[in-house]
XYZ file of C-alpha atoms in Angstrom:
573
model
C 3.706 -100.849 117.782
C 0.226 -99.306 117.480
C 1.837 -95.788 117.863
C 4.324 -96.571 115.134
C 1.477 -97.754 112.850
C -0.508 -94.430 113.547
C 2.659 -92.473 112.559
C 2.928 -94.388 109.344
C -0.732 -93.856 108.711
C -0.380 -90.092 109.199
C 2.631 -89.857 106.909
C 1.827 -88.856 103.330
C 4.365 -91.424 101.956
C 2.774 -91.322 98.484
C 3.275 -87.608 98.128
C 6.777 -87.870 96.572
C 5.418 -90.369 93.965
C 2.281 -88.381 93.212
C 4.369 -85.176 92.722
C 7.068 -86.845 90.692
C 4.655 -88.723 88.364
C 2.346 -85.698 88.057
C 5.242 -83.368 87.139
C 6.664 -85.965 84.755
C 3.374 -86.352 82.960
C 3.100 -82.680 82.773
C 6.592 -82.436 81.273
C 5.614 -85.015 78.654
C 2.526 -83.134 77.723
C 4.344 -79.887 77.501
C 7.011 -81.498 75.280
C 4.263 -82.350 72.809
C 3.429 -78.665 72.856
C 6.916 -77.632 71.986
C 8.144 -76.803 75.515
C 11.181 -78.607 76.963
C 11.159 -78.803 80.769
C 14.665 -78.894 82.333
C 13.538 -78.527 85.985
C 10.336 -80.504 86.819
C 9.323 -78.243 89.800
C 9.241 -75.235 87.368
C 5.984 -76.661 85.944
C 4.319 -75.682 89.187
C 6.066 -72.290 89.185
C 4.817 -71.668 85.632
C 1.265 -72.448 86.697
C 1.525 -70.182 89.759
C 2.999 -67.374 87.574
C 0.787 -64.213 87.596
C 3.302 -61.856 85.820
C 5.283 -62.600 82.708
C 8.148 -60.272 81.897
C 9.301 -60.456 78.252
C 11.551 -58.595 75.848
C 9.916 -57.576 72.600
C 12.374 -58.968 70.063
C 11.516 -62.475 68.984
C 8.627 -62.841 71.253
C 6.419 -59.952 70.302
C 8.189 -59.512 66.972
C 9.058 -61.866 64.176
C 12.835 -61.664 64.941
C 13.461 -60.960 61.261
C 15.474 -57.847 61.608
C 16.101 -56.192 58.247
C 17.980 -53.113 57.185
C 15.470 -50.687 55.563
C 17.449 -47.418 55.231
C 20.950 -45.882 55.643
C 20.455 -42.152 55.255
C 23.028 -39.416 55.718
C 22.216 -36.343 57.789
C 20.233 -34.778 54.959
C 18.066 -37.901 54.739
C 19.388 -39.231 51.438
C 20.587 -42.805 51.112
C 24.282 -42.945 51.621
C 26.687 -45.648 50.546
C 29.366 -44.065 52.822
C 27.215 -44.408 55.919
C 26.436 -48.053 55.088
C 30.066 -48.891 54.369
C 31.136 -47.374 57.715
C 28.373 -49.210 59.653
C 29.337 -52.545 57.898
C 32.943 -51.928 58.715
C 32.101 -51.659 62.374
C 29.840 -54.767 62.300
C 32.457 -56.817 60.484
C 35.497 -55.946 62.697
C 33.990 -55.858 66.124
C 35.472 -58.441 68.530
C 32.303 -58.863 70.571
C 29.325 -61.121 69.829
C 27.597 -59.993 66.704
C 23.981 -58.924 67.295
C 21.001 -59.480 65.047
C 21.470 -55.865 63.814
C 25.029 -56.706 62.781
C 23.780 -59.729 60.872
C 21.245 -57.552 59.100
C 23.867 -55.046 58.160
C 26.175 -57.674 56.683
C 23.369 -59.603 54.932
C 23.977 -58.949 51.159
C 27.263 -57.244 51.736
C 30.047 -58.126 49.206
C 32.176 -61.056 50.484
C 35.507 -59.224 50.186
C 38.290 -58.121 52.566
C 37.388 -55.056 54.608
C 38.815 -51.732 53.412
C 40.607 -51.313 56.776
C 42.501 -53.347 59.317
C 41.154 -53.762 62.829
C 43.533 -52.824 65.587
C 41.278 -52.911 68.601
C 37.587 -52.745 69.561
C 35.356 -51.980 72.476
C 32.283 -54.205 72.580
C 28.768 -53.172 73.327
C 27.699 -52.721 76.931
C 24.445 -51.396 78.410
C 26.081 -48.411 80.052
C 27.624 -46.946 76.798
C 25.113 -48.638 74.387
C 27.619 -48.523 71.441
C 30.310 -50.517 69.710
C 33.681 -48.961 68.807
C 36.310 -50.281 66.475
C 39.838 -48.798 66.046
C 40.919 -49.367 62.351
C 43.879 -48.516 60.230
C 42.930 -47.190 56.872
C 44.800 -47.981 53.610
C 46.545 -44.671 53.740
C 48.024 -45.503 57.195
C 45.776 -43.157 59.212
C 43.883 -44.477 62.144
C 40.262 -43.928 62.835
C 37.668 -44.886 65.491
C 34.387 -46.123 64.009
C 31.391 -46.011 66.389
C 27.865 -47.443 65.969
C 25.246 -47.495 68.677
C 21.959 -46.217 70.051
C 21.154 -43.020 68.238
C 20.689 -40.844 71.310
C 23.853 -42.156 73.031
C 25.999 -41.600 69.960
C 24.493 -38.150 69.223
C 25.394 -36.999 72.670
C 29.008 -37.709 72.043
C 29.157 -35.949 68.655
C 30.458 -32.498 68.182
C 30.675 -32.407 64.412
C 28.657 -33.541 61.434
C 29.856 -35.055 58.147
C 28.864 -33.421 54.952
C 29.714 -33.302 51.229
C 32.213 -30.426 51.887
C 33.833 -32.273 54.907
C 33.048 -32.028 58.644
C 31.500 -28.999 60.291
C 30.449 -28.137 63.787
C 27.141 -29.714 64.927
C 24.864 -26.850 65.841
C 22.276 -27.086 68.624
C 19.480 -26.669 66.130
C 20.794 -29.521 63.944
C 21.222 -31.711 67.125
C 17.641 -31.068 68.063
C 16.395 -31.818 64.562
C 18.301 -35.110 64.477
C 17.010 -36.045 67.911
C 13.408 -35.364 66.800
C 13.935 -37.414 63.593
C 15.349 -40.329 65.552
C 12.410 -40.150 68.008
C 9.997 -40.187 65.102
C 11.593 -43.220 63.559
C 11.299 -45.072 66.864
C 7.710 -43.986 67.158
C 7.094 -45.795 63.859
C 8.493 -48.931 65.306
C 11.896 -48.677 63.592
C 15.188 -49.112 65.398
C 17.745 -46.501 64.634
C 21.545 -46.716 65.122
C 23.787 -43.725 64.610
C 27.185 -44.037 62.898
C 30.096 -41.789 63.702
C 33.805 -41.612 63.531
C 36.864 -39.664 64.766
C 40.521 -39.456 63.819
C 42.937 -41.246 66.204
C 46.681 -40.752 66.798
C 49.025 -42.675 64.461
C 50.334 -44.646 67.318
C 46.985 -45.569 68.804
C 46.731 -49.260 69.449
C 43.892 -49.572 71.956
C 40.482 -47.979 72.462
C 38.692 -47.023 75.733
C 35.381 -45.429 76.540
C 37.141 -42.105 76.994
C 37.962 -42.126 73.280
C 34.172 -42.128 72.318
C 34.028 -38.348 72.511
C 34.369 -35.527 70.047
C 32.816 -37.725 67.392
C 31.755 -36.777 63.785
C 28.264 -37.923 63.073
C 28.050 -39.653 59.632
C 24.439 -40.783 59.467
C 22.107 -43.537 60.525
C 21.095 -47.174 59.782
C 17.476 -47.988 60.262
C 16.132 -51.474 60.881
C 12.602 -52.989 60.994
C 11.374 -56.064 62.888
C 7.656 -56.657 62.168
C 5.302 -57.382 65.015
C 4.224 -60.985 65.471
C 0.639 -61.298 64.467
C -0.089 -63.995 67.046
C 1.361 -62.001 69.947
C -1.802 -59.995 70.761
C -3.961 -63.088 70.877
C -1.414 -64.908 73.042
C -1.217 -61.999 75.496
C -4.973 -61.818 75.656
C -5.127 -65.524 76.429
C -2.576 -65.110 79.162
C -4.569 -62.313 80.639
C -7.627 -64.524 80.585
C -5.563 -67.007 82.661
C -4.794 -64.223 85.116
C -1.226 -63.464 83.936
C -0.248 -59.888 83.340
C 2.424 -59.351 80.593
C 5.080 -56.675 81.188
C 7.461 -55.691 78.449
C 11.162 -55.217 79.551
C 13.103 -53.855 76.562
C 16.392 -52.349 75.808
C 14.832 -50.302 73.030
C 13.732 -46.710 73.102
C 10.406 -45.833 74.726
C 8.733 -44.661 71.490
C 9.563 -48.084 69.832
C 8.022 -49.965 72.781
C 4.906 -47.751 72.678
C 4.525 -48.226 68.916
C 4.695 -52.004 69.268
C 2.026 -52.062 71.945
C -0.250 -49.746 69.840
C 0.158 -51.861 66.742
C -0.618 -55.131 68.582
C -3.416 -53.589 70.555
C -1.882 -54.822 73.845
C -3.426 -53.244 76.965
C -0.619 -51.696 78.926
C -0.281 -49.179 81.784
C 2.504 -46.696 82.416
C 6.185 -46.668 81.286
C 9.436 -46.458 83.096
C 12.881 -45.961 81.471
C 16.150 -47.307 82.666
C 17.209 -43.784 83.566
C 14.206 -43.382 85.839
C 14.711 -46.789 87.400
C 18.370 -45.928 88.147
C 17.164 -43.114 90.409
C 14.710 -45.382 92.338
C 15.499 -47.284 95.516
C 14.386 -51.009 95.732
C 11.348 -50.013 97.893
C 10.406 -47.123 95.566
C 10.636 -49.429 92.548
C 8.489 -52.129 94.241
C 5.812 -49.368 94.789
C 5.702 -48.579 91.083
C 6.076 -51.893 89.235
C 2.538 -53.006 90.084
C 1.073 -50.248 87.986
C 3.662 -50.086 85.142
C 3.690 -52.625 82.254
C 6.225 -51.032 79.835
C 9.892 -50.577 80.492
C 12.395 -49.109 77.995
C 16.132 -48.664 77.674
C 16.749 -51.230 80.462
C 20.179 -52.655 81.289
C 20.281 -56.398 82.209
C 20.682 -55.498 85.865
C 17.641 -53.205 85.679
C 15.579 -56.050 84.200
C 16.592 -58.195 87.156
C 15.729 -55.323 89.560
C 12.182 -55.109 88.083
C 11.793 -58.868 88.511
C 12.947 -58.692 92.185
C 10.629 -55.765 92.824
C 7.678 -57.701 91.476
C 8.587 -60.636 93.754
C 8.802 -58.279 96.650
C 5.172 -57.450 96.008
C 4.211 -61.116 96.305
C 4.000 -61.866 92.549
C 5.249 -65.182 90.976
C 7.287 -63.909 88.087
C 8.230 -65.597 84.751
C 10.857 -64.103 82.477
C 11.600 -65.041 78.859
C 14.781 -64.019 77.209
C 17.301 -65.235 74.647
C 20.512 -63.204 75.070
C 23.593 -63.536 77.181
C 22.623 -60.506 79.192
C 19.193 -62.078 79.900
C 20.744 -64.834 81.942
C 20.668 -62.996 85.353
C 16.944 -62.184 84.792
C 16.135 -65.749 83.749
C 17.890 -67.027 86.867
C 16.140 -64.520 89.136
C 12.627 -65.323 87.916
C 10.515 -67.940 89.523
C 9.937 -69.495 86.038
C 12.914 -68.783 83.765
C 12.248 -69.283 80.095
C 14.274 -69.207 76.946
C 13.890 -70.238 73.350
C 15.572 -72.772 71.162
C 17.609 -70.308 69.169
C 18.862 -68.435 72.249
C 22.520 -68.220 73.379
C 24.020 -71.134 75.267
C 24.126 -69.054 78.487
C 20.451 -68.175 78.300
C 19.411 -71.810 77.613
C 21.587 -73.001 80.464
C 20.017 -70.560 82.955
C 16.499 -71.412 81.835
C 14.056 -73.797 83.563
C 12.180 -74.353 80.342
C 13.014 -73.906 76.688
C 10.345 -73.003 74.110
C 10.991 -74.720 70.816
C 8.629 -72.277 69.260
C 9.186 -68.621 70.231
C 5.496 -68.078 70.654
C 3.576 -66.796 73.722
C 0.713 -68.973 72.703
C 2.896 -72.044 73.452
C 3.720 -70.510 76.801
C -0.035 -70.107 77.563
C -0.407 -73.881 76.999
C 2.399 -74.429 79.549
C 0.662 -72.176 82.104
C -2.459 -74.288 81.833
C -0.467 -77.433 82.241
C 1.275 -76.105 85.308
C -2.072 -75.372 86.912
C -3.300 -78.809 86.027
C -0.226 -80.280 87.753
C -0.754 -78.169 90.856
C -4.390 -79.091 91.123
C -3.711 -82.781 90.982
C -0.956 -82.557 93.591
C -3.352 -80.623 95.913
C -5.915 -83.396 95.468
C -3.529 -85.797 97.315
C -2.785 -83.169 99.949
C -6.492 -82.716 100.609
C -7.124 -86.430 100.702
C -4.310 -86.924 103.210
C -5.445 -84.152 105.543
C -9.086 -85.077 105.429
C -9.003 -88.858 105.596
C -5.667 -89.940 106.874
C -5.547 -87.250 109.595
C -9.162 -87.700 110.656
C -9.064 -91.513 110.838
C -5.684 -91.636 112.555
C -6.830 -89.054 115.140
C -10.002 -91.037 115.726
C -8.042 -94.202 116.422
C -5.684 -92.415 118.749
C -8.540 -90.906 120.760
C -10.504 -94.170 120.719
C -7.558 -96.076 122.114
C -7.818 -93.953 125.222
C -11.506 -94.437 125.935
C -12.198 -98.033 124.969
C -10.679 -101.105 126.628
C -9.058 -102.400 123.466
C -7.307 -100.979 120.381
C -9.777 -99.919 117.614
C -7.579 -101.625 115.029
C -4.442 -103.734 115.337
C -1.130 -102.371 114.014
C -1.402 -104.712 111.042
C -4.924 -103.518 110.251
C -3.825 -99.869 110.463
C -1.034 -100.491 108.011
C -3.343 -102.468 105.745
C -5.819 -99.517 105.827
C -3.077 -97.140 104.892
C -1.726 -99.360 102.139
C -5.031 -99.842 100.435
C -5.856 -96.143 100.661
C -2.532 -95.303 99.039
C -3.278 -97.763 96.169
C -6.647 -96.056 95.647
C -4.817 -92.688 94.918
C -2.415 -94.056 92.303
C -4.566 -92.584 89.493
C -4.350 -88.996 90.760
C -1.499 -87.992 88.265
C -3.804 -89.021 85.429
C -6.909 -87.192 86.692
C -8.530 -84.433 84.704
C -8.920 -80.892 86.083
C -12.043 -78.781 85.858
C -11.739 -75.443 84.189
C -12.532 -73.370 87.347
C -9.685 -75.158 89.233
C -7.178 -73.922 86.582
C -8.698 -70.514 85.850
C -6.304 -68.349 87.902
C -2.741 -68.573 89.309
C -2.409 -70.667 92.412
C 0.655 -71.139 94.586
C 1.233 -73.147 97.749
C -1.261 -71.764 100.297
C -0.775 -73.308 103.746
C -3.735 -71.225 104.969
C -5.952 -73.036 102.471
C -4.596 -76.452 103.541
C -5.105 -75.531 107.197
C -8.694 -74.423 106.544
C -9.412 -77.659 104.662
C -7.861 -79.774 107.379
C -9.626 -78.040 110.250
C -12.937 -78.400 108.423
C -13.021 -81.857 107.026
C -10.688 -83.526 109.495
C -13.086 -82.961 112.398
C -16.092 -83.921 110.345
C -14.284 -87.247 109.574
C -13.507 -87.714 113.279
C -17.088 -86.838 114.340
C -18.570 -89.563 112.114
C -15.926 -91.953 113.413
C -17.100 -91.240 116.970
C -20.701 -91.836 115.807
C -19.584 -95.170 114.283
C -17.926 -96.158 117.639
C -21.042 -95.243 119.597
C -23.283 -97.248 117.117
C -21.049 -100.292 117.368
C -20.586 -100.372 121.110
C -23.930 -98.973 122.275
C -26.249 -99.967 119.539
C -24.900 -103.439 118.590
C -22.753 -104.312 121.540
C -19.998 -105.291 119.170
C -17.144 -107.414 120.373
C -13.525 -106.697 119.719
C -13.228 -108.490 116.315
C -16.569 -107.214 115.103
C -15.774 -103.652 116.170
C -12.486 -103.763 114.285
C -13.995 -105.295 111.199
C -16.904 -102.847 111.071
C -14.606 -99.830 111.758
C -12.174 -100.995 109.043
C -15.006 -101.268 106.499
C -16.479 -97.923 107.412
C -13.045 -96.235 107.299
C -12.019 -97.647 103.960
C -15.395 -96.875 102.295
C -15.516 -93.306 103.513
C -11.845 -92.612 102.766
C -12.019 -93.952 99.191
C -15.499 -92.679 98.162
C -14.650 -89.196 99.566
C -11.904 -88.972 96.912
C -14.550 -88.389 94.252
C -15.952 -85.425 96.236
C -12.819 -83.547 97.289
C -10.952 -83.975 93.990
C -12.944 -81.053 92.558
C -14.353 -77.794 93.707
C -17.536 -78.416 91.670
C -20.335 -80.712 92.678
C -19.036 -84.227 92.158
C -21.801 -85.184 89.715
C -20.687 -82.327 87.392
C -17.008 -83.287 87.273
C -16.324 -86.996 86.880
C -12.814 -88.394 87.482
C -10.535 -89.793 84.836
C -11.113 -93.488 84.304
C -7.616 -94.241 85.715
C -8.444 -92.657 89.059
C -11.910 -94.244 89.095
C -10.346 -97.663 88.363
C -7.659 -97.478 91.009
C -10.099 -96.139 93.678
C -12.865 -98.641 93.097
C -10.371 -101.524 92.755
C -8.814 -100.601 96.099
C -12.252 -100.382 97.612
C -13.224 -103.810 96.268
C -9.990 -105.310 97.569
C -10.614 -103.789 101.078
C -14.161 -105.222 101.258
C -13.041 -108.551 99.988
C -10.255 -108.772 102.550
C -12.402 -107.695 105.458
C -15.591 -109.609 104.579
C -14.244 -112.417 102.443
C -12.992 -115.829 103.303
C -9.523 -114.698 104.188
C -10.577 -112.043 106.638
C -9.570 -114.062 109.672
C -5.972 -113.827 108.508
C -6.069 -110.167 109.425
C -8.324 -110.566 112.502
C -11.576 -109.782 110.729
C -15.012 -111.534 111.064
C -18.247 -111.563 109.140
C -20.793 -108.742 109.758
C -24.514 -109.102 109.866
C -26.921 -107.357 107.496
C -28.205 -104.985 110.146
C -24.799 -103.754 111.022
C -23.815 -103.392 107.383
C -26.997 -101.328 106.774
C -26.118 -99.027 109.696
C -22.609 -98.571 108.411
C -24.132 -97.657 104.931
C -26.389 -95.070 106.536
C -23.298 -93.487 108.272
C -21.308 -93.525 105.111
C -24.039 -91.774 103.081
C -24.560 -89.202 105.843
C -20.775 -88.526 105.926
C -20.597 -87.971 102.184
C -23.496 -85.612 102.175
C -21.983 -83.459 104.971
C -18.639 -83.418 103.196
C -20.227 -82.290 99.971
C -22.153 -79.519 101.693
C -19.023 -78.342 103.697
C -16.708 -78.637 100.669
C -17.274 -75.072 99.334
C -16.088 -73.570 102.601
C -13.260 -76.009 103.166
C -11.797 -75.536 99.603
C -12.687 -71.912 99.176
C -14.225 -70.505 96.040
C -12.093 -70.929 92.890
C -10.033 -67.760 92.451
C -11.237 -65.603 89.618
C -8.744 -64.787 86.867
C -7.090 -61.427 87.526
C -4.677 -59.202 85.679
C -3.014 -57.600 88.657
C-alpha cells in the first residue's frame, strides 16, 4: 500500500488539468485579440514558433486589388485589351481570383460578347487561364490571360492596328523588360493573348496554349499595408523570423520589402527550388527570406526544409492552394475571409488579417508554455524529491516515514496549492524568445533541485532521530509539516527565472498556495491531527524545522539560475 501511495505521489496527475485550463484561458485571451483557436495545443506551437512564413497578398498588403492600367503593346490604354481580359475573367469555369474580381469591377452588367465552350483553369505549372469561346460570327477563339512572362513565352505574334504580325526578338525583349519594370514598381502584370481555333473545337488543353497572339496587358496594384513593417519588427523582437513565400514575380516581392523597410536576406525562385534536392534546399532556407514564383508544393517544401533544420514553423495563407502548407506547418494560420479549405486546414483563424494580431498570439503562446512548465518544474523538484526521500528512508529506518494515507494527503494538498498556476502572470524574460519542449532542460532541473530536496529531507530525518529522538508519530508529523512547507513555499521561487522578490505571483496562485499551506498546518497541528496519525510538536522542534525550511529555500534560490538556465535571448535565426 505504501508503494502504491508513492507511485501516486510521483504521478503528475494534475498535469492534464493544468495544461487544459492554461490552454483554454489562452484561447479565451486570444479570442479577445481577434484570434480564433481551433486546436488548443496549437497555442503552444505558436509560442514556440521561430519562423513565420507568409504570402504577401492580404498580410503584407491591403488586399484591395485594383485595376490601374490596360495598355496595348504600344503602351496606350486599349479598350480591346480590357474587353478581352474581362471576357476571360467572366467565362472561366475555375474559381475567380481577386484579379478577376478587380477586372469585372465596374464592368457593364450585360451578356458577354461571346459564348463559352470550354475553359482550362489556372494552375501553378502553366500560370494562366484559357477560355474557348464562340464569337458572334461563328468563329472560335482561345482567350488566354496569365502571368506575363508565361504568356509571352507562348506568343509568336503581336496584335496591332493593322492586324497581327510576327513577334520579333527585339520586341519580345522590350516587352519582357517593361513587364519586369512594372513588377519592380510593385505592380502585378498579366498578359492577354488569343489564337484562332478550329470551327469544330469543343475542348481546350494545355497544348493549345501555343502560337498565341499577344494583345496587351492588364496591370493591378495592391498597396502595402502600413502596419506590416511594425508587426514584422515586433515579431523579430520576439525572436520570430518572417519569410515571404509568394507566387508573384521576384521584382514585385523585392519592391514590397523595400517599401515596407523589411530586413530580408536572399531570394529563391520556384524555378531554382525545383532544381534543388530536399537536403540542398534545407541547406539554403536558413539564409533566404524571400521566395518568388512558388507553386503550392514548393511552399510546402520550404516549410519542410525549415522544419528539417529544427525550426518551429508557422504559415499563414488564405487560398485553396495554401491548404497543404497550412497543414504542414507546426502552426497553421488562416484569416476570416479565406477559402473554406484554408480555414478547415488551419489551427487558428485571424479575424483581422494583421501580423500585429499574430504577434499578440505568439506572446500568449509563450505565456501558456511558461505556466505549463511551472507545474512540470514543481513536480520534478518537490514531488520527485520527497517521494524519493520517503522511499530511501523506508529502507533505513525501522518504520515507514509516512503512512499511505499521509502520503496521499500530502499529494492532495500539494495539488490544491497549484490550482492557481493557469492564472499566473509570466515575467517578460520568460516570454522573450521561442521555447519548445526541452527534455534536457527538464532533466537538468530535476537532477539539480531533486537531489537538493532529498538532501534536506535527509537532514530533517537526522535532526528528528538524532537530535530530538522523535518517536514514530512525532517523526511523521514533523516530516509531513516540513515536506508541505518546503513544497508549497518553493512554488514562489521556481515559478520564475528572476529572483522571487522581483516577480510576484498572481493573487490566484498566491491564494491557492497559501490556503493549501494553511490547511496542511491546521490538519497536522490542529485538533483533528490524530485522525490522520499526527501529534502536537514542541516549540524547539518547530524552530528547528523552520531553520531547515529557510536554509532549503535559500539554497534553491541560489541554485535556480543553473537549474532553469538563463532565459534565451530573442534571436532572428
